[in-house]
Short mmCIF file of C-alpha atoms in Angstrom, two decimals:
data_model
loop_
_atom_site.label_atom_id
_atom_site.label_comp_id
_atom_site.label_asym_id
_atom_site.label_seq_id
_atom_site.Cartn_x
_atom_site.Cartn_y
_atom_site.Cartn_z
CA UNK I 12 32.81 26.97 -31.10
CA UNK I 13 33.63 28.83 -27.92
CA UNK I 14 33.54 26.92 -25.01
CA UNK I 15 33.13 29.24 -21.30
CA UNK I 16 35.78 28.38 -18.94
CA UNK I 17 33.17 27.01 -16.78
CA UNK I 18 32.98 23.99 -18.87
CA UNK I 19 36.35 24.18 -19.57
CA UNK I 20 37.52 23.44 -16.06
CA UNK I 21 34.93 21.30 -15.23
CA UNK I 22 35.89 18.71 -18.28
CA UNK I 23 39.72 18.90 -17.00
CA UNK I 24 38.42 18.29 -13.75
CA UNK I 25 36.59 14.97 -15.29
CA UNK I 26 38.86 13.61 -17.14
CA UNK I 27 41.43 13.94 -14.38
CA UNK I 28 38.80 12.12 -11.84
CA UNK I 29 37.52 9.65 -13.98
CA UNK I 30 41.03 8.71 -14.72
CA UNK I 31 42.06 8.54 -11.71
CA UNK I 32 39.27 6.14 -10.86
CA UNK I 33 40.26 3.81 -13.73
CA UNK I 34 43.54 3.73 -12.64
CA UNK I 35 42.64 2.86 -9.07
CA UNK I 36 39.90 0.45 -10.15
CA UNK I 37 38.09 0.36 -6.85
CA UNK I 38 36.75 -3.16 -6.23
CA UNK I 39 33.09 -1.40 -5.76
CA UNK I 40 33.72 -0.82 -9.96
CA UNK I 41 35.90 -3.63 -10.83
CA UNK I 42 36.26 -7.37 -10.10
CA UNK I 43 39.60 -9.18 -9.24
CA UNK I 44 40.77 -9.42 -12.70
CA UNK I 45 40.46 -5.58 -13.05
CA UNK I 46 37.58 -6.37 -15.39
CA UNK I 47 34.18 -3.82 -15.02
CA UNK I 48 31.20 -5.31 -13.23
CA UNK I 49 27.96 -5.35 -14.62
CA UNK I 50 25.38 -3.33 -13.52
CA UNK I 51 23.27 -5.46 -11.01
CA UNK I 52 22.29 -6.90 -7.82
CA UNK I 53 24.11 -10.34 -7.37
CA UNK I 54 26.97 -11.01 -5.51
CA UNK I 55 29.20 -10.35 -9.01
CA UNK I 56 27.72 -7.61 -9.41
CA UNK I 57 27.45 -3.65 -8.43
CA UNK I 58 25.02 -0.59 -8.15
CA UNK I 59 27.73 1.65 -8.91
CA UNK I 60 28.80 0.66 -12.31
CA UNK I 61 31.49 3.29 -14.18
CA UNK I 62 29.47 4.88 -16.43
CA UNK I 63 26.97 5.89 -13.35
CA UNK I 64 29.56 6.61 -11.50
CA UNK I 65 31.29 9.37 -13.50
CA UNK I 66 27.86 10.94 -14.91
CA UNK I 67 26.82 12.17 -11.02
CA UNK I 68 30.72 13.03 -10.62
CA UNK I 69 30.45 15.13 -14.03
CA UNK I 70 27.12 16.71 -12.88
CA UNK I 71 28.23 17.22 -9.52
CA UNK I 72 32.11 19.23 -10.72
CA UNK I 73 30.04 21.14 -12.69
CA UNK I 74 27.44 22.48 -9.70
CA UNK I 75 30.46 23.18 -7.80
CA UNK I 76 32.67 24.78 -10.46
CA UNK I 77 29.14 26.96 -10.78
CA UNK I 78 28.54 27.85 -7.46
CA UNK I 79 32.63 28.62 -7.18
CA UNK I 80 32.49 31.21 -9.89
CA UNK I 81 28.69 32.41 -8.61
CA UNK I 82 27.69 31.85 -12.37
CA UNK I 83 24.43 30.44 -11.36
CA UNK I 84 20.95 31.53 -11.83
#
């Protein structure tokens, strides 16, 4: 399977961000024992959960490693 270096970049790019997000564990994403939050509206709780949070970062590297290289339709 060949993979273009479009998508190439933009899963280095991922990885690296979504890492570094894990590694910071923003309290927005994580609770004070470093735990994730659920998904929800209570005080305990978040809107910006970790999956959500790197899925619109994934989509969003990938639009901008597109529109870098002018690869887009």
């Amino acid at each position: 399977m060949k993979f273009d270096n479009n998508i190439k970049l933009s899963l280095i790019l991922y990885v690296i961000i979504c890492f570094a997000i894990y590694y910071i564990r923003p309290p927005f994403i994580f609770d004070d024992k470093g735990d994730f939050k659920q998904f929800g509206l209570t005080r305990d709780k978040t809107i910006y959960p970790f999956w959500l949070v790197c899925l619109i970062i994934g989509i969003i590297i990938y639009l901008l490693v597109i529109i870098r290289n002018n690869d887009f339709i």
